[in-house]
mmCIF file of C-alpha atoms and ligand atoms in Angstrom:
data_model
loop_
_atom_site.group_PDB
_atom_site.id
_atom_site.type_symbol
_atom_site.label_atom_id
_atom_site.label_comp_id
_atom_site.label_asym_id
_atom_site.label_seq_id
_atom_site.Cartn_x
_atom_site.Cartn_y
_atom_site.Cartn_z
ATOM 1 C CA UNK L 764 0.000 0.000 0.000
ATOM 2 C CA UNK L 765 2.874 2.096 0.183
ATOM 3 C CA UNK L 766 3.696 2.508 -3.162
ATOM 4 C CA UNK L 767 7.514 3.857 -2.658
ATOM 5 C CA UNK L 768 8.614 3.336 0.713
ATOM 6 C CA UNK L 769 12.180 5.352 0.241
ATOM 7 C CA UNK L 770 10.072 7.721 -1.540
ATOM 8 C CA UNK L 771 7.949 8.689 1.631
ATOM 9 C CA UNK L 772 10.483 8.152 4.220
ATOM 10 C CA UNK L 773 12.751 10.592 2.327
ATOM 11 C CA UNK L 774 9.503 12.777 2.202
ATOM 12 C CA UNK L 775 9.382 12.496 6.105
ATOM 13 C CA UNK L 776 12.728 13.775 6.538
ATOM 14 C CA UNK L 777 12.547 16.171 4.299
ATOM 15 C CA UNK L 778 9.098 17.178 6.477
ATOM 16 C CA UNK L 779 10.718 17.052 9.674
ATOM 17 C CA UNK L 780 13.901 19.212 8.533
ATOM 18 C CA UNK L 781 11.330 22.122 7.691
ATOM 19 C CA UNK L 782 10.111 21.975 11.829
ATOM 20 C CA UNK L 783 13.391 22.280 13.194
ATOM 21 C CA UNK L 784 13.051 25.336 14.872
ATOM 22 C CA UNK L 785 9.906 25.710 15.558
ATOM 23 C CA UNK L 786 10.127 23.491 18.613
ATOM 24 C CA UNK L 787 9.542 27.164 20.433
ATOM 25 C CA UNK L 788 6.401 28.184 18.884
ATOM 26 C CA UNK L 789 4.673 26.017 21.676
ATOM 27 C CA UNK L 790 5.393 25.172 25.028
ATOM 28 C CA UNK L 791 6.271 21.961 26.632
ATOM 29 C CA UNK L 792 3.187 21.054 29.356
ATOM 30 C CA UNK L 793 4.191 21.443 32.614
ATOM 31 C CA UNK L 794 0.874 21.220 34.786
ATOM 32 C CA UNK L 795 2.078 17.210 35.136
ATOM 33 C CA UNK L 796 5.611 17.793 36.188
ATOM 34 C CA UNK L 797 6.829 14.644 34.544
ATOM 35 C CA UNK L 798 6.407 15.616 31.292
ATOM 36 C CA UNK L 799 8.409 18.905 31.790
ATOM 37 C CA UNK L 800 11.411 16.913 31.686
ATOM 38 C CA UNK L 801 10.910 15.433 28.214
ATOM 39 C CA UNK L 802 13.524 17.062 25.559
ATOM 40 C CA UNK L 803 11.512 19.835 23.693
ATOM 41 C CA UNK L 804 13.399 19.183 20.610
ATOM 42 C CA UNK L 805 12.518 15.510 19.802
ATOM 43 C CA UNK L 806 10.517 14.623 16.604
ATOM 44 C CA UNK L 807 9.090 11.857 14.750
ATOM 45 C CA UNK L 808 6.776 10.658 12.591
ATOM 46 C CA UNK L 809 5.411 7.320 11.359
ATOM 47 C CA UNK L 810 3.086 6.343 9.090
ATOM 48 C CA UNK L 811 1.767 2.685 9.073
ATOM 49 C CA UNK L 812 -0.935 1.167 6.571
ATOM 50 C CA UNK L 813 -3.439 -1.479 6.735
ATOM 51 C CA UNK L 814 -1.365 -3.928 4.044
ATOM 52 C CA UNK L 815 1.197 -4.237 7.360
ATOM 53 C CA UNK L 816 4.180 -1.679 6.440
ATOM 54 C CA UNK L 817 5.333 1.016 8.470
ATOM 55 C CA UNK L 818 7.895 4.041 7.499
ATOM 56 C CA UNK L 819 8.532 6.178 9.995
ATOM 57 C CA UNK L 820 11.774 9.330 10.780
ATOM 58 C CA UNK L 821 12.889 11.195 13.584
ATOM 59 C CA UNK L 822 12.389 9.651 17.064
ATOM 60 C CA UNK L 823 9.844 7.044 15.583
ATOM 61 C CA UNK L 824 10.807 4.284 18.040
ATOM 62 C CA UNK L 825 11.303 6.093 20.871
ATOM 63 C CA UNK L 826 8.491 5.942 23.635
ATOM 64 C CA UNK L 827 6.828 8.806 24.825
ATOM 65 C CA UNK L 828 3.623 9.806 27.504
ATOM 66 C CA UNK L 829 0.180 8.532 25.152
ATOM 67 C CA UNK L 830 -1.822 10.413 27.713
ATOM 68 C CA UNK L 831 -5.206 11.234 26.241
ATOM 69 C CA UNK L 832 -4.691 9.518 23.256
ATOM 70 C CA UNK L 833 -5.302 6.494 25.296
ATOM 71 C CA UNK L 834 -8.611 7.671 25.416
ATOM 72 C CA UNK L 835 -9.529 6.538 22.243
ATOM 73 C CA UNK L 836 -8.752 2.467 23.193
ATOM 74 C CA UNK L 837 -10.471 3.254 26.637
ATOM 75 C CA UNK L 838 -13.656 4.188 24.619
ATOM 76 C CA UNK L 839 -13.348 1.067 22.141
ATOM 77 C CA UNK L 840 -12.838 -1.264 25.449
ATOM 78 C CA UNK L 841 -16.751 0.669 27.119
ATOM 79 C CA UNK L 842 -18.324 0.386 23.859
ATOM 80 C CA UNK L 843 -17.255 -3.372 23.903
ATOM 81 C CA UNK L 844 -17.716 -4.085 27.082
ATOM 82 C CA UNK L 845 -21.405 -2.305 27.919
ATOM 83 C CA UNK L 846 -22.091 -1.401 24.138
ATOM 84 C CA UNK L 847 -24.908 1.253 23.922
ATOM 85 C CA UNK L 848 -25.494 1.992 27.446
ATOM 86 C CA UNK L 849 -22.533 3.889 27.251
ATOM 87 C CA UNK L 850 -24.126 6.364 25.546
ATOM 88 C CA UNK L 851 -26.829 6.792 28.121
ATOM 89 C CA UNK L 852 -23.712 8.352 30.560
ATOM 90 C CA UNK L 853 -21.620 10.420 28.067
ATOM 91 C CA UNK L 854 -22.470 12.278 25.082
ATOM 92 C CA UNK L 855 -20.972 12.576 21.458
ATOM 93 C CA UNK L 856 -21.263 16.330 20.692
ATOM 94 C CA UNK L 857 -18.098 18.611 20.689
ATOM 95 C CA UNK L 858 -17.370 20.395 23.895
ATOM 96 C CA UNK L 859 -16.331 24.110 22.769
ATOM 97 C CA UNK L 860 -14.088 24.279 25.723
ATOM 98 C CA UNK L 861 -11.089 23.117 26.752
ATOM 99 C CA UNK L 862 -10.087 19.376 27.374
ATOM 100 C CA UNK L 863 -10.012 19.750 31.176
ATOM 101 C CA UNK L 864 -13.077 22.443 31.405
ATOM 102 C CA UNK L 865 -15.072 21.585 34.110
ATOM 103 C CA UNK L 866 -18.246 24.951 33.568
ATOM 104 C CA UNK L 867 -20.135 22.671 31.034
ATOM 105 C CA UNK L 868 -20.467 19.539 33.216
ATOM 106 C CA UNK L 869 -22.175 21.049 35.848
ATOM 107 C CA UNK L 870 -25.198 22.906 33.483
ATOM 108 C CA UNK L 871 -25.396 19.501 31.716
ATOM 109 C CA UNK L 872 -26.197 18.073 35.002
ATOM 110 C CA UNK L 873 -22.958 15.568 34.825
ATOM 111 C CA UNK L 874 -23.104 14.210 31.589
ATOM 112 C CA UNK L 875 -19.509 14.583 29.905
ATOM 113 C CA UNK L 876 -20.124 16.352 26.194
ATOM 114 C CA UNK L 877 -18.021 13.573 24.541
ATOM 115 C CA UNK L 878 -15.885 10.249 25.371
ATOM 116 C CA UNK L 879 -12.501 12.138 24.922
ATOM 117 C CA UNK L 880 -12.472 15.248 27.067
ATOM 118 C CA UNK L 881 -11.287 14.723 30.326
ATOM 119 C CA UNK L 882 -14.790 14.028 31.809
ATOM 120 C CA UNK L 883 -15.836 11.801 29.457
ATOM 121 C CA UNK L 884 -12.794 9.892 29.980
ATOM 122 C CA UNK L 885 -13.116 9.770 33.428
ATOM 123 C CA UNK L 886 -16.629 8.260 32.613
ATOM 124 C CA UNK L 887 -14.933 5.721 30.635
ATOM 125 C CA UNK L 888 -12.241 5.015 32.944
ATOM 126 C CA UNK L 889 -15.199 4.181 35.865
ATOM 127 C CA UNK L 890 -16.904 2.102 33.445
ATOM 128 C CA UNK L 891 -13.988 0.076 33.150
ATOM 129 C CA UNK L 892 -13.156 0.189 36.711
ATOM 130 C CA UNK L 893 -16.751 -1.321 37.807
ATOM 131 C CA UNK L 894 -16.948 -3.611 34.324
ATOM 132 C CA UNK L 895 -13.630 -5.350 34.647
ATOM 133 C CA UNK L 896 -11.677 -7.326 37.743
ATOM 134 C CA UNK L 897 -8.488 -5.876 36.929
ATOM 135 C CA UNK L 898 -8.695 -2.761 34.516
ATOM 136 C CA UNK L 899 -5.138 -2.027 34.108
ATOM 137 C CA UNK L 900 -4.079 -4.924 33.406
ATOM 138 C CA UNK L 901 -6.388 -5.520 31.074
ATOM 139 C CA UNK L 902 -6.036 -1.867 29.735
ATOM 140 C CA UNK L 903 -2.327 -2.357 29.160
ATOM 141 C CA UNK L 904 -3.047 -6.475 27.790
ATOM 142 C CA UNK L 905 -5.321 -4.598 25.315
ATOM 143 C CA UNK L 906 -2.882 -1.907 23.935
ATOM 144 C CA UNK L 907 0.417 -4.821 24.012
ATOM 145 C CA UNK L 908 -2.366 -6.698 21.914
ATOM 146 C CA UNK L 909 -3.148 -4.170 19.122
ATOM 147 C CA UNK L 910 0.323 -2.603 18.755
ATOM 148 C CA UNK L 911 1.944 -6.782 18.744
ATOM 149 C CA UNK L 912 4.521 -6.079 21.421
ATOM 150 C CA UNK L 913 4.431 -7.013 24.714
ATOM 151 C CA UNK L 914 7.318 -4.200 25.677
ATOM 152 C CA UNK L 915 4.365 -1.560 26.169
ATOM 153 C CA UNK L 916 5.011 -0.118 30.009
ATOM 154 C CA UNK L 917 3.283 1.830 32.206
ATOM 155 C CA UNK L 918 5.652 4.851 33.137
ATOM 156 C CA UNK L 919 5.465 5.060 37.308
ATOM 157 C CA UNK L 920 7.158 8.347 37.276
ATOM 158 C CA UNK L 921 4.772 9.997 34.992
ATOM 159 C CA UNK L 922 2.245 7.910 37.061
ATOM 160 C CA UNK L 923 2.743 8.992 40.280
ATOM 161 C CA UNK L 924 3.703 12.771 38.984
ATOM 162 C CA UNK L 925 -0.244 12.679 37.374
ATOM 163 C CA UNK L 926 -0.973 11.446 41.007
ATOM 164 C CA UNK L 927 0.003 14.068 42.686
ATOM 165 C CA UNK L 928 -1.111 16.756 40.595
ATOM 166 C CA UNK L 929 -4.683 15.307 39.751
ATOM 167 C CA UNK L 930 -6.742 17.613 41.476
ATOM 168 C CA UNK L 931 -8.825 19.146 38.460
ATOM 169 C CA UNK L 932 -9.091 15.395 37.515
ATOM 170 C CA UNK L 933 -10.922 14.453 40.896
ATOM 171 C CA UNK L 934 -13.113 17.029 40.492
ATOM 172 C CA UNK L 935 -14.282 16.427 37.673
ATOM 173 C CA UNK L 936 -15.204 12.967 39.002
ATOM 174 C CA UNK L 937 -16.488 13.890 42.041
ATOM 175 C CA UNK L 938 -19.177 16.287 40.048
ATOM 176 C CA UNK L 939 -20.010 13.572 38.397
ATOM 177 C CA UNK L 940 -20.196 11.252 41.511
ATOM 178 C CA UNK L 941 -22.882 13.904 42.356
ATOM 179 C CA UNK L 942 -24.749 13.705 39.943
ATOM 180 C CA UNK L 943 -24.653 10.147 40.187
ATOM 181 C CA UNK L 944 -23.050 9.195 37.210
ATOM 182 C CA UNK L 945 -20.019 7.375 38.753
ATOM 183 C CA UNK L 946 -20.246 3.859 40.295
ATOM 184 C CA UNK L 947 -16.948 3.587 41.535
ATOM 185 C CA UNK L 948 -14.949 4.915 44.056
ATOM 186 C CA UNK L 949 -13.239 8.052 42.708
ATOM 187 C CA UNK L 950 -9.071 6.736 43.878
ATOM 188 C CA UNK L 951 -10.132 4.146 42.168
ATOM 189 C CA UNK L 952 -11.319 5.730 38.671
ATOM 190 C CA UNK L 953 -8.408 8.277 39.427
ATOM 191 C CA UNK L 954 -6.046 5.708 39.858
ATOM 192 C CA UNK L 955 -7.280 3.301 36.294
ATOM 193 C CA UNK L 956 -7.391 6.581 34.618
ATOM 194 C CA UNK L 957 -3.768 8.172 35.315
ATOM 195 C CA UNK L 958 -2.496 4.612 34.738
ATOM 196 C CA UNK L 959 -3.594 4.694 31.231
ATOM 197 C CA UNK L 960 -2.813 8.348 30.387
ATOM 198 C CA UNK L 961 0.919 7.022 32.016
ATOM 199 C CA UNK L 962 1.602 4.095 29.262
ATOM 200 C CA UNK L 963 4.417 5.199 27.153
ATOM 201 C CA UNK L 964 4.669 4.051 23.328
ATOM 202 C CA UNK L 965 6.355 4.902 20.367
ATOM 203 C CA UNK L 966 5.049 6.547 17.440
ATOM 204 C CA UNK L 967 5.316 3.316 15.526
ATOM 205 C CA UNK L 968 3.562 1.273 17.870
ATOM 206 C CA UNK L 969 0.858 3.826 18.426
ATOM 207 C CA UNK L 970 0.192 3.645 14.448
ATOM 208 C CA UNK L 971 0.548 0.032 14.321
ATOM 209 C CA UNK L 972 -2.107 0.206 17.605
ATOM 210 C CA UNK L 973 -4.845 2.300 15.879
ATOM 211 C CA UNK L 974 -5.060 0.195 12.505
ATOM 212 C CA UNK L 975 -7.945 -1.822 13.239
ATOM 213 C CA UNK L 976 -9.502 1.712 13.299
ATOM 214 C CA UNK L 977 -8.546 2.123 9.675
ATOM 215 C CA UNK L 978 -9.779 -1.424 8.761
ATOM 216 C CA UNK L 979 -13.981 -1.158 9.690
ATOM 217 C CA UNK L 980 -12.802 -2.539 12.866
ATOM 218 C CA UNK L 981 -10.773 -5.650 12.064
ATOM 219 C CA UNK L 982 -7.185 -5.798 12.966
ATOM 220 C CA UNK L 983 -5.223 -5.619 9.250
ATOM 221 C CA UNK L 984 -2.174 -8.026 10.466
ATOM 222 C CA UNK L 985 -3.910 -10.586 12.774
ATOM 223 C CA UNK L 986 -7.179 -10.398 11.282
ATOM 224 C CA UNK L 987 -8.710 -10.162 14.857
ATOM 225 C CA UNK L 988 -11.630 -7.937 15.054
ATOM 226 C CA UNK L 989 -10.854 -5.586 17.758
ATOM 227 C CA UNK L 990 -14.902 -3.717 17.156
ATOM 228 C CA UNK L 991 -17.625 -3.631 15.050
ATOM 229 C CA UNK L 992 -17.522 -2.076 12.063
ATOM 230 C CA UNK L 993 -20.284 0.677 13.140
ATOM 231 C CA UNK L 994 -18.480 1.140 16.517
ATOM 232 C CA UNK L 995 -15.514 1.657 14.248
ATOM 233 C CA UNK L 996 -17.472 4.412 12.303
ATOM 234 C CA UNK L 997 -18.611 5.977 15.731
ATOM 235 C CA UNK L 998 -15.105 6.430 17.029
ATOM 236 C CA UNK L 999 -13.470 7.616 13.465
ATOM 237 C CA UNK L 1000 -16.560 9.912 14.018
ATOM 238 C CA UNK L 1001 -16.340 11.309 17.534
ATOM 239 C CA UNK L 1002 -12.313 11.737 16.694
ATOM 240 C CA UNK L 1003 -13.766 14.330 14.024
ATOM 241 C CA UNK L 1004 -15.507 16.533 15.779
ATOM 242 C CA UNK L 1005 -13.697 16.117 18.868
ATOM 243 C CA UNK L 1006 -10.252 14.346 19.040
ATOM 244 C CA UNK L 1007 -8.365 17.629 18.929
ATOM 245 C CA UNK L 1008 -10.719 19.450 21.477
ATOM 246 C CA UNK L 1009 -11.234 23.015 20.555
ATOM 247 C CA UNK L 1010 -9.462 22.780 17.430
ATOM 248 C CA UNK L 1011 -11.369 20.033 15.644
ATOM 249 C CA UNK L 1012 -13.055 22.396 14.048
ATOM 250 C CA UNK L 1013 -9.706 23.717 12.378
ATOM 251 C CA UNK L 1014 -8.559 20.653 11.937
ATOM 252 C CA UNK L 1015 -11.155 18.989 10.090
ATOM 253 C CA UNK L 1016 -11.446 21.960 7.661
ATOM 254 C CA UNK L 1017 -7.517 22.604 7.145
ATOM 255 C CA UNK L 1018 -6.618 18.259 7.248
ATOM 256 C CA UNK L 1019 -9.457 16.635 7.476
ATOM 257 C CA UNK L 1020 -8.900 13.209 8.922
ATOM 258 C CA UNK L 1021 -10.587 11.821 12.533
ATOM 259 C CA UNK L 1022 -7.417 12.469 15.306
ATOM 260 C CA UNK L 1023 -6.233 12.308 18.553
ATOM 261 C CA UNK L 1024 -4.015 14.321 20.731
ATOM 262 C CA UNK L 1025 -2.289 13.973 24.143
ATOM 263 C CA UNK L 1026 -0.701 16.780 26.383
ATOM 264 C CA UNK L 1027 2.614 14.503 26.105
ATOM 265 C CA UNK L 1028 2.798 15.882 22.268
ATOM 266 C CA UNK L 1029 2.048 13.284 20.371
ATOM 267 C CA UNK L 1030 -1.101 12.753 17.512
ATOM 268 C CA UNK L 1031 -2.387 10.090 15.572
ATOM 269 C CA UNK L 1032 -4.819 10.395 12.808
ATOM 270 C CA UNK L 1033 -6.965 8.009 11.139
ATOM 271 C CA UNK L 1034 -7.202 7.364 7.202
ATOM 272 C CA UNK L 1035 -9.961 4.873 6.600
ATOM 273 C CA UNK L 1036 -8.791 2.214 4.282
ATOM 274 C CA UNK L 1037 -5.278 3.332 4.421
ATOM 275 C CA UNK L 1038 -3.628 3.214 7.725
ATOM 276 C CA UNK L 1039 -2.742 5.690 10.897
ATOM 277 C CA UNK L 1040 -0.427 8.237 11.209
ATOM 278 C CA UNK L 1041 1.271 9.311 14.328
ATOM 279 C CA UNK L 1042 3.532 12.407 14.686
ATOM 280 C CA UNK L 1043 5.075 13.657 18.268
ATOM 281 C CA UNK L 1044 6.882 16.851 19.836
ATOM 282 C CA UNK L 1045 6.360 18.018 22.824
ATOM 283 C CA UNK L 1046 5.552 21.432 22.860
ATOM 284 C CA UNK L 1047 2.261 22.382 22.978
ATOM 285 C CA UNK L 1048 -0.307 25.428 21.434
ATOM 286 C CA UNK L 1049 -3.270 27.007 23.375
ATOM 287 C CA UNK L 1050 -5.564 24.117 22.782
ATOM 288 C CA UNK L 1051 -2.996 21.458 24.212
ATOM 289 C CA UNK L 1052 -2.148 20.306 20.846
ATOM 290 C CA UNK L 1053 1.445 19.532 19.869
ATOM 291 C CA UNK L 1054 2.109 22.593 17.184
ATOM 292 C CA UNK L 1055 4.817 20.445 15.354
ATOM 293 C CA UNK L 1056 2.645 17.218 15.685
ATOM 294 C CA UNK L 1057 -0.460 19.041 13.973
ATOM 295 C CA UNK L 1058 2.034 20.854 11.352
ATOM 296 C CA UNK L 1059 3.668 17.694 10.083
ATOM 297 C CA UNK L 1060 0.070 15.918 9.650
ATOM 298 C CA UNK L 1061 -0.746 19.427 7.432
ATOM 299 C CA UNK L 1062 2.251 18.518 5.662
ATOM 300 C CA UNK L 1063 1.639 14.903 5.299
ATOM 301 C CA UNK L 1064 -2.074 14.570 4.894
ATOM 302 C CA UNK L 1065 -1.738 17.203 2.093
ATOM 303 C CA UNK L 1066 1.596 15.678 0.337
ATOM 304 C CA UNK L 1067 -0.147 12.420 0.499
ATOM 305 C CA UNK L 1068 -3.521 13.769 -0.730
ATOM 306 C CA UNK L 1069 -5.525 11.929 2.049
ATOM 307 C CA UNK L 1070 -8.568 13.377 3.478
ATOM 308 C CA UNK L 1071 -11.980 11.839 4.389
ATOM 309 C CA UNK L 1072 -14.142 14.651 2.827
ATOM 310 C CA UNK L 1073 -12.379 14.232 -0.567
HETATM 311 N N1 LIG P 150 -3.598 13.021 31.762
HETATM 312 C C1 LIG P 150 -3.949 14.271 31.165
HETATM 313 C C2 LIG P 150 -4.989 14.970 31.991
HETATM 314 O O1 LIG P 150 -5.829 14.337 32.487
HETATM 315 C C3 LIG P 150 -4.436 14.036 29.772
HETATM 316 C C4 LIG P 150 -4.808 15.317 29.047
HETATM 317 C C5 LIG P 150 -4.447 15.322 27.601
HETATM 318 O O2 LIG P 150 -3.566 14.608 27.132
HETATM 319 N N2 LIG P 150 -5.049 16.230 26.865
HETATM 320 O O3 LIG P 150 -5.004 16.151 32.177
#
């Protein structure tokens, strides 16, 4: 599927050369102190497709904080797990406000706006809490599964740095607890929920991870169906108008493709039928999107011609 692999990873570097030095056009997060430490200056890129090759640059293979990007296999594990009751507890519209906003969820009596804001993730995080015996495990089981490597860790220092700083995080939950949309104790939701913002991957195996999302639901390489093919749709879907917070709305007009973002700098985007594309840097814009990240999948998306409203 891709046609000229030296072609495109030439085309990557060439990409990544051009961002150099605009690592300071965002700013690293620092409201998790962990992931203050991480070198402003790394880069990568990969791009993997649904016919099983991968071509990535940069610092492709080195791991980094998912954060909420994990929210996106947190949502496929609720929708599998409870299926449409989900959608009784959490909405699918976009927010308008930022990831961590907690205004909204108060006037709409408790009811996060989406799955991949912080309070719908929260949501997610308690279904999985109350639905399974062991959520982390089976949280980080799920992701060594998808990405086929069983090297995926959880990072304790980012972990126990999330921990300690989680404050707007519990009360979010608590609000919710109010409201009586959270059956779990709130450590424990807390707890599941840091844990999976905390695994660290590469941008290779997060591309590799996401594929079945490419694929109607069905993993490309193992052939395992990881969702339904509508669930599938819903995500790709709810990553449209919402993956990149309060810049979907940007995003979808300038690239166009359902994504996801996470505070530690990296992004993935979807291409149905072709494959995922991940990009990382750390520093950040307003929204909490990586500026780099979101520049190179401009680049990309547009040198590739891949869009899902062409
Ligand atoms: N763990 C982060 C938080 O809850 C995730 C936010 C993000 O990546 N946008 O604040």
């Amino acid at each position: 599927m891709i046609k000229d692999i030296a072609n495109l990873h030439a085309k990557l570097q060439i990409l990544l050369a051009r961002q150099k030095n605009l690592y300071n056009q965002g700013r690293v997060t620092n409201y998790i102190p962990a992931l203050a430490e991480v070198c402003p200056k790394k880069m990568a890129a990969c791009v993997a497709t649904i016919d099983g090759s991968s071509v990535g640059a940069g610092d492709y293979q080195e791991a980094f904080s998912i954060q909420s990007i994990s929210k996106v296999f947190g949502l496929v594990m609720a929708m599998n797990r409870i299926g449409d009751d989900l959608w009784q507890r959490v909405n699918m519209e976009p927010s308008g406000q930022p990831f961590n906003s907690i205004i909204q969820l108060e006037w709409e009596k408790g009811i996060p706006r989406n799955p991949v804001i912080n309070a719908g993730a929260l949501l997610v995080a308690d279904v999985l809490t109350s639905h399974f015996s062991a959520s982390k495990l089976a949280f980080l089981s799920f992701m060594r599964t998808l990405a086929h490597d069983d090297t995926i860790f959880i990072d304790n220092h980012v972990y126990q740095s999330e921990l300690s700083h989680g404050n707007r995080n519990a009360a979010l939950a608590y609000l919710m607890k109010s409201f009586g949309n959270i059956e779990s104790e709130i450590p424990d939701v807390l707890s599941h929920y840091f844990t999976q913002c905390s695994i660290a991957m590469t941008c290779e195996q997060l591309a590799t991870s996401l594929l079945f999302l490419a694929n109607k639901g069905v993993d490309p390489i193992t052939k395992k169906v990881i969702c339904t093919p509508r669930d599938a749709h819903r995500v790709n879907a709810i990553l449209s108008t919402s993956g990149m917070y309060d810049q979907s709305g940007e995003f979808a007009f300038s690239i166009g493709l359902p994504a996801k973002s996470g505070v530690g700098g990296g992004v993935v985007a979807i291409v149905p039928n072709y494959g995922v594309i991940c990009t990382w840097s750390p520093p950040l814009n307003s929204f909490g999107n990586s500026v780099i990240g979101t520049n190179l999948l401009a680049n990309l998306a547009e040198e590739l011609g891949l869009s899902i409203y062409h």
